[in-house]
Coordinates of C-alpha atoms in Angstrom, one line a residue:
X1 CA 0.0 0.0 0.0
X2 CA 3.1 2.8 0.5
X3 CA 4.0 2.2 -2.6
X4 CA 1.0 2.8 -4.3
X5 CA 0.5 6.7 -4.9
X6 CA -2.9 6.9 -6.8
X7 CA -4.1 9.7 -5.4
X8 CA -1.1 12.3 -5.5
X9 CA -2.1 16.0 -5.8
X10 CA -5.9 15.0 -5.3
X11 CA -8.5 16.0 -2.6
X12 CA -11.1 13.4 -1.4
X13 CA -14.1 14.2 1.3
X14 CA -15.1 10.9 3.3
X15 CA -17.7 11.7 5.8
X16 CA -18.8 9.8 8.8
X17 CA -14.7 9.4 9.3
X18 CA -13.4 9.5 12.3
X19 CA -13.7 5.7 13.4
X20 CA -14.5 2.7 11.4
X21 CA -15.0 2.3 7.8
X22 CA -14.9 5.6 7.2
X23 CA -11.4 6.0 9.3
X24 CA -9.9 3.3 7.0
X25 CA -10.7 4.9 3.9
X26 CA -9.9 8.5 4.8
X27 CA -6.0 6.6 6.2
X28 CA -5.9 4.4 2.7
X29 CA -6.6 7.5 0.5
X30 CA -4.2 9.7 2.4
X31 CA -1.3 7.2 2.3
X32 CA -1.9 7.2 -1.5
X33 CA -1.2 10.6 -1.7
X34 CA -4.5 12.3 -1.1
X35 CA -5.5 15.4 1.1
X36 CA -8.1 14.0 2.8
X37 CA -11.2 15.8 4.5
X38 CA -12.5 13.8 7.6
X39 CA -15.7 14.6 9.3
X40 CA -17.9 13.8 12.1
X41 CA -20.7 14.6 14.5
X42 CA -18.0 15.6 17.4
X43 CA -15.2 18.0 17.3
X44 CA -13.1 15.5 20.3
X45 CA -13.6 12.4 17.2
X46 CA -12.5 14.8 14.8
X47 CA -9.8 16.5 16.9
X48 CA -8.3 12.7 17.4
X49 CA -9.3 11.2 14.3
X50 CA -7.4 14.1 12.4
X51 CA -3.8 14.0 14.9
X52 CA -3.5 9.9 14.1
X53 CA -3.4 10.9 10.3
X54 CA -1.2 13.6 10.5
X55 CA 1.2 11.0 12.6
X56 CA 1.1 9.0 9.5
X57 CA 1.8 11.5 7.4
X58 CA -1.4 12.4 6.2
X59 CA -2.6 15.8 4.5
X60 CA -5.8 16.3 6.6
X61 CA -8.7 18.5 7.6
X62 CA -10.9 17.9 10.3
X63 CA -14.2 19.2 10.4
X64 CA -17.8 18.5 11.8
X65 CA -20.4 17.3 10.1
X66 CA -24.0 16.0 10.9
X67 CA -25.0 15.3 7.4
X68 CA -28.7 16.0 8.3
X69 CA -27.6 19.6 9.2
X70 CA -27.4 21.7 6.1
X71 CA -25.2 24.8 7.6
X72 CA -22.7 21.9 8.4
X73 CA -22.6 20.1 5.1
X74 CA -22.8 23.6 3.1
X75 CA -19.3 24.5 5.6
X76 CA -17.6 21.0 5.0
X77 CA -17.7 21.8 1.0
X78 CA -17.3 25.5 1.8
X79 CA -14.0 25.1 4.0
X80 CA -12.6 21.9 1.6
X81 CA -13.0 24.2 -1.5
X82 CA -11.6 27.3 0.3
X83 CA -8.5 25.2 1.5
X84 CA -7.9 23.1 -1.5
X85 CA -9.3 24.4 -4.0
X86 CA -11.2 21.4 -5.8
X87 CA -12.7 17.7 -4.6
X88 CA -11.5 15.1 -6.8
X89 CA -12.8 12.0 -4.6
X90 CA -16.2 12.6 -2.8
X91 CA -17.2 9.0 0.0
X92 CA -20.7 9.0 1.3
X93 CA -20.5 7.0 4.1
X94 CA -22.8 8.1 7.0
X95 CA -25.3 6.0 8.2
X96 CA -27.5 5.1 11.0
X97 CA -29.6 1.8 12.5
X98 CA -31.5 2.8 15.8
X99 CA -33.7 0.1 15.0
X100 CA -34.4 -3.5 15.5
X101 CA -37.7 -4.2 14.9
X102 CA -39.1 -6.0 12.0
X103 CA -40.3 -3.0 9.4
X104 CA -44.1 -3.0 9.7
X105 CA -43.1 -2.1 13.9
X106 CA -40.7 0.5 13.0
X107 CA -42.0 4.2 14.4
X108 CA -42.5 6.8 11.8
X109 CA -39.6 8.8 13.6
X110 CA -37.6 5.6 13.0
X111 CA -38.0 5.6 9.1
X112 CA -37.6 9.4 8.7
X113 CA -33.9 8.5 10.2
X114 CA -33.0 5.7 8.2
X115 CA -34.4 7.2 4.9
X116 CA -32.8 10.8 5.7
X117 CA -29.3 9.5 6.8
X118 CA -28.9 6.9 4.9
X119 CA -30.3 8.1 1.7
X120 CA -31.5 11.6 1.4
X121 CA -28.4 13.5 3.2
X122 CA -26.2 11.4 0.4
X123 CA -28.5 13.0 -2.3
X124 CA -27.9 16.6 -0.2
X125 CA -24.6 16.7 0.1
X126 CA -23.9 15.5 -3.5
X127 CA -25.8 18.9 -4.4
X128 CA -23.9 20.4 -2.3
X129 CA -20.4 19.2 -3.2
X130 CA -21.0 18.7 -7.5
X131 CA -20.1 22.2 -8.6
X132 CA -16.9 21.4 -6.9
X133 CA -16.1 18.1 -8.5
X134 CA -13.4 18.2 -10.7
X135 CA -13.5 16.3 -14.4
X136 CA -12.7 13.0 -13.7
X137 CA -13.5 12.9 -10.4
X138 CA -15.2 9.9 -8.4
X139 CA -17.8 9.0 -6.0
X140 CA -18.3 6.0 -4.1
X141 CA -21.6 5.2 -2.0
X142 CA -21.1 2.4 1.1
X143 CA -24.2 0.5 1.3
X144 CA -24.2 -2.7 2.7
X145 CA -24.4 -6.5 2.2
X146 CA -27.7 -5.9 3.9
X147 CA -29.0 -4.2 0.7
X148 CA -29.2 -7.5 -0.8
X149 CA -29.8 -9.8 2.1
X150 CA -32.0 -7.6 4.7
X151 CA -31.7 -9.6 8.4
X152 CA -34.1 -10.0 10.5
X153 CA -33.3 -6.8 13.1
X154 CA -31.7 -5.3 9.9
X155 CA -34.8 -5.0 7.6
X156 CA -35.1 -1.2 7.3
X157 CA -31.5 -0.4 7.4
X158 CA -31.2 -3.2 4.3
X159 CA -34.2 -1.2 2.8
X160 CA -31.9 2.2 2.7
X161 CA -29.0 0.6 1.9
X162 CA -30.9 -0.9 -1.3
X163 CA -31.5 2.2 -2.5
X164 CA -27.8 3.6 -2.6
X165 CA -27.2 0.4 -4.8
X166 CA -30.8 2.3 -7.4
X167 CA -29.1 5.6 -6.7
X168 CA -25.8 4.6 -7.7
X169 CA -26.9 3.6 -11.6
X170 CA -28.8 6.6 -11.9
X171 CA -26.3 9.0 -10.3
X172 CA -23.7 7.6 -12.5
X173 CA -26.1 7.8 -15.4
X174 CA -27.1 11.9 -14.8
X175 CA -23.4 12.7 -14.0
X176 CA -21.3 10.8 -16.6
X177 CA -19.6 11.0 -18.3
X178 CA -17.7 13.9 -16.4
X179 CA -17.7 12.1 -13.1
X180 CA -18.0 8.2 -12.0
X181 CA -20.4 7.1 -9.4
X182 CA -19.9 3.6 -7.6
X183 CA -20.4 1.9 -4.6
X184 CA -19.2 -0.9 -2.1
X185 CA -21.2 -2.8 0.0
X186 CA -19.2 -4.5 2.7
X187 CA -20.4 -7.8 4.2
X188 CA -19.7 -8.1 8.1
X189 CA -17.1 -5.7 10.0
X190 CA -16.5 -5.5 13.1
X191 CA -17.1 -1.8 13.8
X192 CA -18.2 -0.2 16.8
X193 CA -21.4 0.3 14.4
X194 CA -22.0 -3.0 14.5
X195 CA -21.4 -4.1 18.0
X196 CA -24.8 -4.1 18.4
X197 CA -25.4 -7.2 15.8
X198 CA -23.7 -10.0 18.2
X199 CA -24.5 -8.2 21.5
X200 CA -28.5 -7.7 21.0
X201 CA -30.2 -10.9 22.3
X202 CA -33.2 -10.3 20.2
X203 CA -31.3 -10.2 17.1
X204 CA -29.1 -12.6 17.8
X205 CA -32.3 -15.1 19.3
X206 CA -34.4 -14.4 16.2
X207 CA -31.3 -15.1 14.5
X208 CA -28.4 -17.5 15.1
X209 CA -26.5 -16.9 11.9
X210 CA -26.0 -13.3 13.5
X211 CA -23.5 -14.5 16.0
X212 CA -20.5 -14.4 15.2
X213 CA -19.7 -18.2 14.4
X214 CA -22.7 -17.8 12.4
X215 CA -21.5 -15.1 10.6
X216 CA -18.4 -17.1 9.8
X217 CA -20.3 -20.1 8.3
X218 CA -21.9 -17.5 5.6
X219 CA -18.9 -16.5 4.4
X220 CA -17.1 -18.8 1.7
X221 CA -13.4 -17.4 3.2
X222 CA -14.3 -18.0 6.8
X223 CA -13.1 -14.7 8.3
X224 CA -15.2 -11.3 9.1
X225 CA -14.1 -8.7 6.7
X226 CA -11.9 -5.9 8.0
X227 CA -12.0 -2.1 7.5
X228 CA -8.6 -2.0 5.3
X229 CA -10.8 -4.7 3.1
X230 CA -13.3 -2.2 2.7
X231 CA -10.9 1.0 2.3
X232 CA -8.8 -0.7 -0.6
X233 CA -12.2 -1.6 -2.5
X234 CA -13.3 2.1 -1.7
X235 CA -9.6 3.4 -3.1
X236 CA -9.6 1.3 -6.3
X237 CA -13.3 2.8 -7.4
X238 CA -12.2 5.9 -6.4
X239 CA -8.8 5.5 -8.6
X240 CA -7.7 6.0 -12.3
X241 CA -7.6 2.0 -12.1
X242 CA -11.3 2.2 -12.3
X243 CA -11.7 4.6 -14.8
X244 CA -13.9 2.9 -16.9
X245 CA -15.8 1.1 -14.2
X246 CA -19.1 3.4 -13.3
X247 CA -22.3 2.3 -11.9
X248 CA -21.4 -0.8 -10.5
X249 CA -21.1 -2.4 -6.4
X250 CA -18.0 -4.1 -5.3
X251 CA -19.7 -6.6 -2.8
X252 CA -16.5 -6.9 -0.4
X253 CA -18.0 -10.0 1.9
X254 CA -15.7 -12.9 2.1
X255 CA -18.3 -14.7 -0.1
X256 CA -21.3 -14.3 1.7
X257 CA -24.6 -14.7 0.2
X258 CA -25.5 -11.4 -1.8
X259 CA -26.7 -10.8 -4.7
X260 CA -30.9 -9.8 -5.7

C-alpha cells in the first residue's frame, strides 16, 4: 500500500470518518497521496481522528459534520473548496440503524432517520459538493451486504442501503460521463457500528446466523471482513484504475450470500 500513490495531488471528502469504515478509507486514501477531509458529528472524534493521520503523514482536515444539518454540510464543501481548491474524490459513508424491529413495527420517527441519513443526506450533500467536482473525479456510495440480504433486526437499514445500490446507476447515469459514481457494499465488519449485531439478544435469538460463528459459516473465506478490506475496495473505485468502471457495487463480503 506505501507504494502505491494513486491519489497524489488530489482531494477526497469521506464523511462519517473519524472511526471505522470511514477512518480506514480516509488513512488508505491519504497514504496514496491524497488530502483528505475527515468529518464527524463531534469535534473531540475529529480532533483525534485528524492528529492519528497527520502522525502518518497524512494531509488532513478535520471538520464536523451531521449530514442532516445543512449549515454543516454547506461549511464541509465550503471550507474543503476554500483550502484546496477542488474535490477530486467525494465518499458517502454516513449511516445510521437505531432500529431493530421488523419494518411493519418501526416508528415513523424511525423511518424518517434511516431514509434521511442513509439516503437523502447522500442526495444533499452530493448537491452540495457537485459544482466542486473536478472532471474525472469519483464518488463512491457504502451501502451494505444488507441491501441484498435484509436480516431480521436489519430489515429497514437493508431497505436504505438498497436504494444507494438504485441511486448509484442513476447518479452515475445523470453525471457521466464527467464524473464516476460507484459503490461498495461490505459484508460483516467488526465496527463499533456493529457491535450491536452480536451483542443484541433479540437479534441474535431471532437469529443464530448473526452471531458471530454464524457469521463465519456464511462467508465462503471463513473470516469477518476488516476495514482495510473495505478501504482498498473504496480506493480502487475511487482511482484512475477504475476509470472505466461506473455504476457498478463491489460486494466486499468474504463470499457471503449477496446478490438480488
Amino acid at each position: 500500500m506505501a507504494s502505491l500513490k494513486r491519489f497524489e495531488g488530489k482531494v477526497a471528502v469521506v464523511t462519517a470518518s473519524t472511526q471505522g469504515i470511514g477512518f480506514s478509507i480516509a488513512e488508505r486514501l491519504g497514504l496514496e497521496g491524497a488530502s483528505v477531509v475527515i468529518s464527524s458529528r463531534r469535534q473531540k472524534n475529529v480532533d483525534e481522528a485528524a492528529e492519528a493521520l497527520r502522525k502518518k503523514g497524512i494531509e488532513v482536515l478535520g471538520l464536523v459534520c451531521h449530514v442532516l444539518n445543512a449549515e454543516q454540510r454547506k461549511n464541509l464543501i465550503e471550507k474543503t473548496v476554500e483550502k484546496y481548491g477542488k474535490i477530486d474524490v467525494l465518499v458517502s459513508n454516513a449511516a445510521v440503524n437505531p432500529s431493530v424491529s421488523t419494518i411493519l413495527e418501526t416508528k415513523e420517527s424511525v423511518l424518517d432517520k434511516l431514509w434521511e441519513i442513509n439516503v437523502k443526506a447522500a442526495i444533499l450533500l452530493l448537491k452540495d459538493a457537485a459544482p466542486h467536482l473536478k472532471k474525472g473525479g469519483s464518488i463512491v456510495l457504502i451501502s451494505s451486504i444488507a441491501g441484498y440480504q435484509p436480516d431480521s433486526g436489519l430489515a429497514m437499514y437493508g431497505v436504505t442501503k438498497t436504494a444507494l445500490l438504485g441511486l448509484t446507476k442513476a447518479l452515475a447515469a445523470e453525471m457521466a460521463p464527467e464524473i464516476r459514481v460507484n459503490c461498495v457494499a461490505p459484508g460483516f465488519v467488526p465496527t463499533h457500528f456493529s457491535d450491536f449485531l452480536t451483542s443484541n439478544e433479540s437479534i441474535v435469538s431471532a437469529s443464530q446466523a448473526n452471531n458471530k460463528n454464524g457469521l463465519l459459516e456464511r462467508t465462503l473465506l471463513k473470516r469477518l471482513g476488516t476495514t482495510n478490506d473495505m478501504a482498498a475496495a473504496t480506493a480502487f473505485l475511487a482511482s484512475d484504475d477504475a476509470s472505466y468502471v461506473t455504476g457498478e457495487t463491489i460486494i466486499v463480503s468474504g463470499g457471503m450470500q449477496s446478490r438480488l
